[in-house]
Amino acid sequence: MVSENRDAAEDNNMSTRRRGQAHDGQTVVETMAQGDTEEKPDLRGDRRNIAILLFLYVLQGIPIGLIAAVPMLLQNRGASYKQQAEFSFAYWPFSIKLLWAPIVDSLYVRRFGRRKSWLVPVQYLLGFFMLLLSVHVDRWLGGKDLEPNVPLLTLLFFVLNFLAATQDIAVDGWALTMLKRCNVGYASTCNSVGQTAGYFLGYVVFIALESKDFCNTYLRSVPEDVGMVTLPRFLWFWGITFIVATTLVALFKRENDVEDAHTDARYKEEHELNIHESYKVLWDMVRKRPVQILAGILLTVKVTFAASDAVTSLKLIDAGVPKEKLALLAIPVIPLQLILPLIVGKYTNGPRPLDVYLKAIPYRIVFATVASVIAYVTPYLISGGEVPVYYYVLLVFSYGCYQVFLYSMFVAAMAFFAKISDPAVGGTYMTFLNTLCNLGGNWPNTVVLWLVDVLTIKQCTTRPDNLCQDKDEQQACSSASGTCEIIFDGYYLEAAVCVIYGIIWLAVVRKWIVHLQNLPNKAWMVVKPSAYRNKRR
C-alpha cells in the first residue's frame, strides 16, 4: 500500500528491505561468501571495519529516504499526478547503475585506494549538494501560491540519487576487501541494516518531525505552526554530516594498509575486469536466449502491481490521511521485513525457487486489490477529519500481508538469480539481473502515475463546461466560486486494468517461468569453463 520507492535499492533494496531499492553489492558478497563456508567468523580486527561499513550504508540510506519523502510533500502542495510521474524519474539511478559500475570498478588511483578514489569525492559531492539544496528547496517545492518546480526538483534529486548509487557501488566493492574472508558475510548485514536505518531516518523520522500536527500532539507542550524540522534544516544537517564523515574516512581509514597482512592479501586477491571486459560480459549476457526470456518476464511482471505500489499512498493523502501517519505505518512492519527473508529463504533454497514465486503472485494480486478498495472507502471511513484507530489497524494488517507475498517473490527471484549466475562473473551477472528487476518496477510506476490525470474526469461545480484539466481552468473554477470535483477517477480504472493484466500475464507466462527453471545451469553460462579455470590460475 505504501509506494515501493525503495524497490530499486532492495530488489535493490527491497529489495534495499528495502527498500532495493538493490542489494547488488549484497548479492556479490553472498556469492563470494559461498566459497568460504568452511571458515568460521572471526571478528578480531574487523569490528571497526564492520562499524565503518554500517555507518557508510546508513549515510547511503539518507538520500534514498529523502527522495521517498518528497512525493508526500509535493502531494500536500497540490502537485498533479503527472508531476509525480515526472519526479519518479529521480528513483531511476539505482536501477541503472550497472551502466557505469564497470567504470567505478576499473578507474581509480591505486595509491589512494581503489574504492576511496570514488567514495571520498562522491560523498563530498553528496554533502555539498545537500547544502545547496537546503538553500533553495523550499522555493522549488512550491506552496503559498507558488507552483512546485518539478522539472528542476527531478533533475536535482536524480543527481542526488546518482551520487548515492555511485557511493553504493564503491562501498559494495570495498566491503569485499575491507573484511576478512571469513567475515565477508557480515557485509550483507551491514548493507541491509545500515541502509534500512538510513532510509528510516530520511523518510519516516523526517516526515514525522516535519509535521506540525505530529510534533504538537506527541512532542510539544506548547503548539506551534511548524514542525520541529524543515527540509532545508534536515538537508543542511546531513550535508554537514556527510562532509565531516568523509573527511574522517579520507584521513584515518587506509584502504591498502601494508601493515595489515589480511587487507593486503585481500586486495591482491580481488579479481579485476577492465572496462572492455566488463561491458563485453554484459553484451554476452544480453545475447543469450534464456536471459532474453527472463528479461521479458522481469520487465513486465510488476505492471500488475503498479497502481497499488505507485498511487495508493498518494490517494490516501488526498483522502485526508496525514502523511506522517502513513510514514509511521512502516515502523510496525520493519520487524516483519527483517524476518520475512529468513523465513521465505527456507522454501527457496532448493532446486526450484520459482515455485514460490509463482505461488505468491495470486496472493499479491489479491492484496493489491484490497489496497485499492481501502483507498476507495477511505473518504467514508474518515469522518470530521479524524482518522479512527481501527483504520490504521486495517492499513497495517493489509500492508503487512502484502509485504509477505512481495518478499516471497523477491527472495525467490534472488535465489533463482544466485542459482543461474555464471560463477566466473557472478557479481556482474547478479547485478545485471537485479537491474532488470528494478527497471521492471520503475517504468510501470512512472507510466501509471502519469496516466492518472489523463484518465481522470473532473468538472467545475459552478461551470459544467470547465473540466479542470490544467491549472488555468482550476483557477478559473475557483474564481467562479466553484470547486473541481472528480466525476471519474482514473486510478480505479488503472487498478482494475492492472489486476486483469496480472491474471492474463500469469496464465500466459507461467509456462515460460517453468521452462526457465527446468533449464540446466550450462544454458546460462557466458564464460567457457576452460577460460574460467585459466583465469583462476
XYZ file of C-alpha atoms in Angstrom:
537
model
C 0.000 0.000 0.000
C 2.937 2.301 0.543
C 4.729 3.139 -2.703
C 7.761 0.959 -3.466
C 10.215 3.806 -3.548
C 12.967 1.502 -2.315
C 12.366 -1.181 -4.846
C 15.485 -0.218 -6.641
C 17.559 -0.065 -3.588
C 16.346 -3.541 -2.333
C 15.397 -5.631 -5.301
C 17.801 -3.482 -4.832
C 16.526 -2.910 -1.630
C 13.531 -4.438 -1.117
C 14.881 -5.039 -2.183
C 17.366 -2.168 -0.176
C 14.192 -4.022 2.828
C 14.051 -2.211 1.485
C 13.799 -0.943 0.424
C 16.040 -2.036 -3.341
C 15.631 -0.251 -3.693
C 19.006 -3.165 -4.594
C 21.332 -5.014 -2.902
C 23.648 -5.591 -5.799
C 26.641 -5.490 -3.513
C 24.896 -7.748 -1.058
C 24.452 -10.433 -3.674
C 28.081 -10.126 -4.715
C 29.147 -10.595 -1.119
C 26.897 -13.588 -0.672
C 28.174 -15.144 -3.885
C 31.770 -14.796 -2.760
C 30.951 -15.984 0.713
C 29.586 -19.268 -0.599
C 33.080 -20.439 -1.355
C 34.239 -19.904 2.218
C 31.560 -21.655 4.224
C 34.179 -23.781 5.965
C 35.681 -20.709 7.679
C 34.073 -19.616 10.937
C 33.626 -15.870 11.511
C 36.404 -14.222 13.490
C 35.618 -10.615 14.415
C 39.029 -9.868 15.898
C 40.432 -6.928 13.978
C 37.231 -6.451 11.952
C 34.898 -4.849 14.488
C 35.952 -1.332 13.481
C 35.650 -2.232 9.793
C 32.111 -3.534 10.346
C 31.222 -0.304 12.181
C 32.602 1.769 9.285
C 30.667 -0.255 6.710
C 27.482 0.057 8.751
C 27.890 3.833 9.011
C 28.587 4.187 5.271
C 25.410 2.267 4.462
C 23.433 4.450 6.900
C 24.673 7.517 5.020
C 23.652 5.865 1.759
C 20.093 5.366 3.021
C 19.584 9.053 3.900
C 19.175 10.407 0.328
C 17.092 7.340 -0.585
C 14.703 8.125 2.263
C 14.593 11.832 1.403
C 13.697 11.099 -2.205
C 10.873 8.857 -0.955
C 9.597 11.718 1.240
C 9.461 14.369 -1.499
C 6.306 12.976 -3.236
C 4.472 13.261 0.098
C 5.488 16.926 0.347
C 4.554 17.587 -3.288
C 1.134 15.979 -2.814
C 0.384 18.296 0.105
C 1.413 21.261 -2.073
C -1.043 20.394 -4.827
C 1.231 18.647 -7.319
C -0.570 16.754 -10.079
C -0.067 13.064 -10.752
C 1.713 13.957 -13.992
C 4.183 15.929 -11.897
C 4.535 12.950 -9.546
C 5.281 10.796 -12.584
C 7.908 13.277 -13.677
C 9.563 13.229 -10.268
C 9.543 9.407 -10.209
C 12.488 9.512 -12.628
C 14.576 10.586 -9.634
C 14.333 6.970 -8.391
C 15.939 5.509 -11.509
C 19.716 5.772 -10.841
C 19.801 2.762 -8.505
C 18.089 0.749 -11.229
C 20.558 1.644 -13.969
C 23.819 1.912 -12.028
C 25.116 -1.133 -13.876
C 25.722 1.218 -16.821
C 28.571 2.998 -15.010
C 29.524 0.403 -12.383
C 32.362 -1.013 -14.578
C 33.880 2.467 -14.759
C 33.836 2.804 -10.966
C 35.410 -0.644 -10.622
C 38.101 -0.103 -13.249
C 39.318 3.502 -12.930
C 41.000 4.545 -9.689
C 44.147 5.895 -8.071
C 45.928 2.869 -6.611
C 47.918 4.908 -4.106
C 44.773 6.465 -2.600
C 42.720 3.269 -2.788
C 40.540 1.578 -5.373
C 37.283 2.342 -3.535
C 38.281 5.543 -1.779
C 39.130 7.051 -5.165
C 35.376 7.174 -5.777
C 33.906 7.093 -2.281
C 35.589 10.248 -0.969
C 34.810 12.642 -3.867
C 31.286 11.263 -4.293
C 30.435 11.684 -0.603
C 31.873 15.216 -0.635
C 29.629 15.953 -3.619
C 26.652 14.490 -1.745
C 27.378 16.743 1.224
C 27.820 19.928 -0.802
C 24.805 19.057 -2.952
C 22.631 18.754 0.158
C 23.900 22.127 1.386
C 22.989 23.648 -1.985
C 19.518 22.100 -1.873
C 18.964 23.354 1.678
C 19.193 26.963 0.476
C 16.579 26.773 -2.307
C 14.478 23.611 -1.880
C 11.561 25.289 -0.071
C 11.013 27.651 -3.001
C 11.294 24.819 -5.539
C 8.761 22.670 -3.636
C 6.131 25.382 -4.031
C 3.233 26.167 -1.722
C 1.798 29.528 -0.624
C 0.575 30.278 -4.173
C 3.891 29.138 -5.688
C 3.904 26.304 -8.212
C 6.358 23.471 -7.465
C 9.284 23.451 -9.881
C 9.053 19.724 -10.537
C 11.453 19.559 -13.535
C 14.220 21.177 -11.516
C 13.459 19.066 -8.419
C 13.541 15.926 -10.564
C 16.908 16.844 -12.034
C 18.449 17.726 -8.666
C 17.192 14.664 -6.819
C 18.140 12.470 -9.783
C 21.701 13.755 -9.390
C 21.485 13.180 -5.620
C 20.341 9.596 -6.189
C 23.002 9.124 -8.879
C 25.674 10.076 -6.355
C 24.144 7.748 -3.747
C 24.105 4.883 -6.280
C 27.755 5.543 -7.150
C 28.618 5.554 -3.443
C 26.799 2.215 -3.188
C 28.984 0.715 -5.938
C 32.150 1.847 -4.159
C 31.043 0.677 -0.698
C 29.819 -2.692 -2.006
C 33.191 -3.263 -3.644
C 35.136 -2.107 -0.596
C 33.151 -4.497 1.603
C 34.706 -7.429 -0.246
C 38.244 -6.464 0.757
C 37.729 -4.495 3.957
C 36.645 -7.564 5.922
C 38.427 -10.865 6.415
C 37.249 -13.561 4.077
C 35.633 -15.431 6.969
C 33.663 -12.282 7.909
C 32.609 -11.175 4.428
C 29.044 -12.357 5.092
C 28.655 -9.535 7.619
C 28.815 -7.050 4.751
C 25.310 -8.056 3.633
C 24.070 -7.492 7.180
C 25.674 -4.038 7.236
C 24.050 -3.303 3.874
C 20.562 -4.343 4.952
C 20.615 -2.883 8.470
C 22.514 0.289 7.560
C 20.502 1.207 4.502
C 17.269 0.410 6.348
C 18.293 2.688 9.227
C 19.290 5.476 6.837
C 16.041 5.166 4.904
C 14.114 5.240 8.192
C 15.884 8.457 9.246
C 15.497 10.133 5.845
C 11.852 9.157 5.347
C 9.949 8.168 8.490
C 11.765 10.363 11.032
C 11.874 13.369 8.704
C 8.180 13.167 7.720
C 7.177 12.824 11.401
C 9.306 15.727 12.640
C 8.329 17.897 9.666
C 4.642 17.574 10.571
C 3.358 20.242 12.953
C 0.395 18.021 13.907
C 2.645 15.138 14.939
C 5.029 17.407 16.862
C 2.220 19.311 18.593
C 0.461 16.078 19.572
C 3.381 13.975 20.767
C 6.485 16.145 21.254
C 5.461 19.649 22.342
C 3.726 21.094 25.344
C 3.062 24.403 23.538
C 1.663 24.026 19.980
C 3.387 25.826 17.106
C 2.519 26.376 13.441
C 5.517 24.484 12.054
C 7.165 21.129 12.643
C 10.343 20.698 14.620
C 12.334 20.046 11.443
C 12.116 21.579 7.991
C 13.508 20.100 4.796
C 16.184 22.839 4.468
C 17.403 22.234 8.047
C 17.364 18.468 7.539
C 19.384 18.745 4.325
C 21.820 21.167 5.970
C 22.413 18.821 8.924
C 23.074 15.783 6.763
C 25.159 17.798 4.313
C 27.495 18.761 7.158
C 27.440 15.151 8.431
C 28.474 13.824 5.014
C 31.354 16.291 4.746
C 32.668 15.585 8.269
C 32.306 11.799 7.927
C 34.015 11.788 4.530
C 36.911 13.816 5.862
C 37.396 11.347 8.712
C 37.316 8.366 6.343
C 39.747 10.055 3.947
C 42.243 10.891 6.711
C 42.058 7.935 9.073
C 40.827 4.884 7.130
C 43.549 3.464 4.895
C 42.208 1.156 2.233
C 45.519 -0.549 1.444
C 47.283 -0.681 4.785
C 50.508 -2.628 4.127
C 50.837 -3.230 7.857
C 47.651 -5.260 7.744
C 48.556 -8.565 6.101
C 44.911 -9.583 5.755
C 43.941 -6.376 3.946
C 46.971 -6.517 1.650
C 46.279 -10.134 0.728
C 42.584 -9.491 0.118
C 43.358 -6.524 -2.107
C 45.722 -8.597 -4.247
C 43.233 -11.479 -4.477
C 40.380 -9.300 -5.733
C 39.707 -10.187 -9.356
C 39.565 -7.248 -11.759
C 37.872 -6.886 -15.122
C 38.827 -3.909 -17.234
C 36.125 -1.711 -18.752
C 36.124 -3.505 -22.100
C 35.861 -6.949 -20.470
C 33.032 -5.816 -18.187
C 30.875 -4.461 -20.986
C 31.656 -7.493 -23.171
C 30.377 -9.785 -20.402
C 27.168 -7.717 -20.244
C 26.713 -7.985 -24.008
C 27.268 -11.748 -23.883
C 24.523 -11.989 -21.251
C 22.064 -9.964 -23.329
C 22.615 -12.222 -26.354
C 21.623 -15.416 -24.533
C 18.076 -16.590 -25.293
C 17.200 -17.652 -21.703
C 18.328 -14.252 -20.411
C 16.158 -12.517 -23.014
C 13.114 -14.510 -21.900
C 13.875 -13.804 -18.237
C 14.288 -10.094 -19.060
C 10.848 -10.060 -20.671
C 9.366 -11.587 -17.527
C 11.141 -9.247 -15.113
C 10.272 -6.146 -17.147
C 6.542 -6.939 -17.302
C 5.565 -8.717 -14.082
C 5.308 -5.598 -11.893
C 2.832 -3.883 -14.198
C 0.324 -5.958 -12.240
C 1.092 -4.096 -9.011
C 1.971 -0.645 -10.375
C -1.316 1.080 -9.497
C -1.204 -0.187 -5.933
C 2.501 0.482 -5.382
C 2.794 3.904 -7.022
C -0.540 5.646 -6.485
C -2.394 4.230 -3.473
C -0.465 6.075 -0.769
C -0.920 9.376 -2.638
C -4.662 8.705 -2.917
C -4.823 8.143 0.842
C -3.188 11.540 1.401
C -5.742 13.119 -0.975
C -8.491 11.475 1.080
C -7.230 13.100 4.271
C -4.861 10.562 5.847
C -1.940 12.538 7.348
C 1.328 11.858 5.517
C 3.243 11.458 8.785
C 0.831 8.730 9.913
C 1.376 6.879 6.637
C 5.141 7.131 7.109
C 4.873 5.847 10.696
C 2.998 2.780 9.467
C 6.383 1.499 8.308
C 7.528 1.098 11.921
C 5.438 -1.953 12.932
C 6.210 -3.563 9.562
C 10.008 -3.246 9.878
C 10.429 -6.373 12.090
C 8.316 -8.284 9.585
C 10.505 -7.070 6.726
C 13.657 -8.205 8.554
C 12.302 -11.654 9.422
C 10.496 -12.479 6.171
C 13.603 -13.078 4.004
C 14.878 -15.584 6.582
C 11.570 -17.457 6.699
C 10.945 -17.440 2.957
C 14.561 -18.416 2.336
C 13.872 -21.846 3.823
C 11.484 -22.542 0.952
C 13.598 -21.059 -1.847
C 16.928 -22.730 -1.096
C 16.049 -25.800 -3.148
C 16.379 -26.515 -6.862
C 13.023 -24.854 -7.766
C 12.832 -21.412 -6.098
C 10.453 -20.019 -8.720
C 7.696 -22.337 -7.463
C 7.398 -19.941 -4.511
C 7.445 -17.006 -6.936
C 4.507 -18.396 -8.898
C 2.503 -19.231 -5.776
C 2.967 -15.729 -4.315
C 1.725 -13.784 -7.358
C -2.040 -14.539 -6.986
C -1.993 -13.592 -3.299
C -0.114 -10.369 -4.024
C -2.733 -9.543 -6.670
C -5.467 -10.066 -4.062
C -3.866 -7.709 -1.539
C -3.110 -5.125 -4.240
C -6.858 -5.182 -4.946
C -7.556 -4.831 -1.221
C -5.338 -1.719 -1.160
C -7.408 -0.133 -3.936
C -10.635 -0.978 -2.105
C -9.278 0.632 1.069
C -8.384 3.755 -0.919
C -11.951 3.858 -2.283
C -13.665 3.588 1.126
C -11.213 5.856 2.981
C -13.261 9.082 2.495
C -16.273 7.313 4.027
C -14.316 5.934 6.992
C -12.757 9.281 7.891
C -15.373 11.499 9.477
C -14.777 15.087 10.523
C -11.108 14.893 9.625
C -10.399 12.349 12.370
C -8.853 9.037 11.352
C -10.120 6.196 13.597
C -7.686 3.771 15.192
C -9.290 0.750 13.536
C -8.487 2.311 10.149
C -4.752 2.337 10.941
C -5.005 -1.253 12.166
C -6.617 -2.152 8.832
C -3.823 -0.408 6.926
C -1.062 -2.119 8.908
C -2.690 -5.543 8.523
C -3.271 -5.244 4.768
C 0.185 -3.740 4.160
C 1.818 -6.450 6.286
C 0.071 -9.194 4.322
C 1.099 -7.537 1.071
C 4.709 -7.458 2.264
C 4.655 -11.206 2.934
C 3.956 -12.010 -0.699
C 6.126 -9.183 -2.031
C 9.086 -10.598 -0.142
C 8.208 -14.136 -1.187
C 8.567 -13.050 -4.797
C 11.702 -11.055 -4.075
C 13.552 -13.780 -2.154
C 12.531 -16.425 -4.698
C 13.830 -14.261 -7.544
C 17.126 -13.636 -5.730
C 17.521 -17.365 -5.060
C 16.937 -18.117 -8.735
C 19.436 -15.446 -9.792
C 22.055 -16.991 -7.483
C 21.311 -20.448 -8.895
C 21.752 -19.497 -12.557
C 24.538 -16.907 -12.330
C 27.764 -17.865 -14.058
C 30.294 -18.281 -11.200
C 33.061 -16.820 -13.368
C 31.282 -13.436 -13.367
C 28.805 -14.000 -10.528
C 28.758 -10.446 -9.200
C 28.227 -8.873 -12.633
C 25.578 -11.452 -13.516
C 23.627 -10.867 -10.285
C 23.846 -7.093 -10.666
C 22.592 -7.319 -14.243
C 19.568 -9.402 -13.229
C 18.846 -7.065 -10.305
C 18.958 -4.141 -12.732
C 16.292 -5.785 -14.881
C 14.240 -6.460 -11.754
C 14.414 -2.823 -10.661
C 13.658 -1.418 -14.100
C 10.642 -3.711 -14.225
C 9.286 -1.855 -11.206
C 10.266 1.697 -12.136
C 8.865 2.091 -15.624
C 5.309 0.856 -14.801
C 5.162 3.133 -11.744
C 6.139 6.158 -13.830
C 3.605 5.341 -16.551
C 0.790 4.646 -14.092
C 1.391 7.917 -12.227
C 1.346 9.872 -15.492
C -1.902 8.225 -16.672
C -3.893 9.015 -13.501
C -4.573 12.611 -14.590
C -5.088 11.590 -18.224
C -7.816 9.084 -17.318
C -9.464 11.147 -14.578
C -12.508 13.284 -15.477
C -13.182 16.423 -13.430
C -15.813 19.123 -13.623
C -16.256 22.552 -12.045
C -19.302 22.675 -9.777
C -20.343 26.151 -10.955
C -19.256 25.907 -14.602
C -20.031 22.482 -16.152
C -18.114 23.392 -19.321
C -14.907 23.737 -17.254
C -13.232 20.318 -16.969
C -10.396 21.492 -14.698
C -7.755 19.942 -16.951
C -4.953 22.327 -16.073
C -4.013 24.973 -13.513
C -5.630 27.800 -15.517
C -9.004 26.037 -15.642
C -8.745 25.155 -11.947
C -8.084 28.809 -11.077
C -10.984 29.880 -13.296
C -13.237 27.474 -11.423
C -12.059 28.818 -8.089
C -12.647 32.394 -9.275
C -16.214 31.409 -10.148
C -16.713 30.235 -6.515
C -16.666 26.615 -7.596
C -14.594 23.533 -6.866
C -13.191 20.868 -9.168
C -14.958 17.614 -8.400
C -13.830 14.219 -9.680
C -16.512 12.672 -11.863
C -14.450 9.620 -12.753
C -11.195 8.658 -11.001
C -8.679 7.155 -13.417
C -6.821 5.458 -10.555
C -9.551 2.857 -10.114
C -9.616 2.131 -13.834
C -5.854 1.613 -13.680
C -6.201 -0.649 -10.647
C -8.776 -2.803 -12.448
C -6.721 -2.967 -15.655
C -3.589 -3.925 -13.706
C -5.388 -6.779 -11.927
C -6.858 -8.111 -15.183
C -3.445 -7.773 -16.820
C -1.869 -9.712 -13.930
C -4.299 -12.597 -14.248
C -3.724 -12.852 -18.018
C 0.044 -12.389 -17.587
C 0.248 -15.227 -15.082
C -1.754 -17.578 -17.311
C 0.453 -16.827 -20.337
C 3.880 -16.557 -18.699
C 3.647 -19.402 -16.163
C 4.876 -21.969 -18.721
C 7.893 -19.788 -19.573
C 8.844 -19.464 -15.915
C 8.643 -23.235 -15.516
C 10.699 -23.636 -18.698
C 13.457 -21.340 -17.414
C 13.563 -23.153 -14.086
C 13.977 -26.513 -15.848
C 16.972 -25.382 -17.914
C 20.376 -26.737 -16.904
C 22.847 -24.270 -15.431
C 25.073 -24.508 -18.502
C 22.341 -22.768 -20.524
C 23.030 -19.588 -18.535
C 26.851 -19.614 -18.746
C 28.604 -16.759 -20.527
C 32.222 -17.804 -19.841
C 33.548 -21.142 -21.042
C 34.663 -23.413 -18.166
C 38.164 -23.708 -19.629
C 38.541 -19.928 -19.761
C 37.301 -19.669 -16.157
C 39.853 -22.250 -14.989
C 42.622 -20.337 -16.748
C 41.592 -17.113 -15.009
C 41.544 -18.907 -11.650
C 45.143 -19.939 -12.225
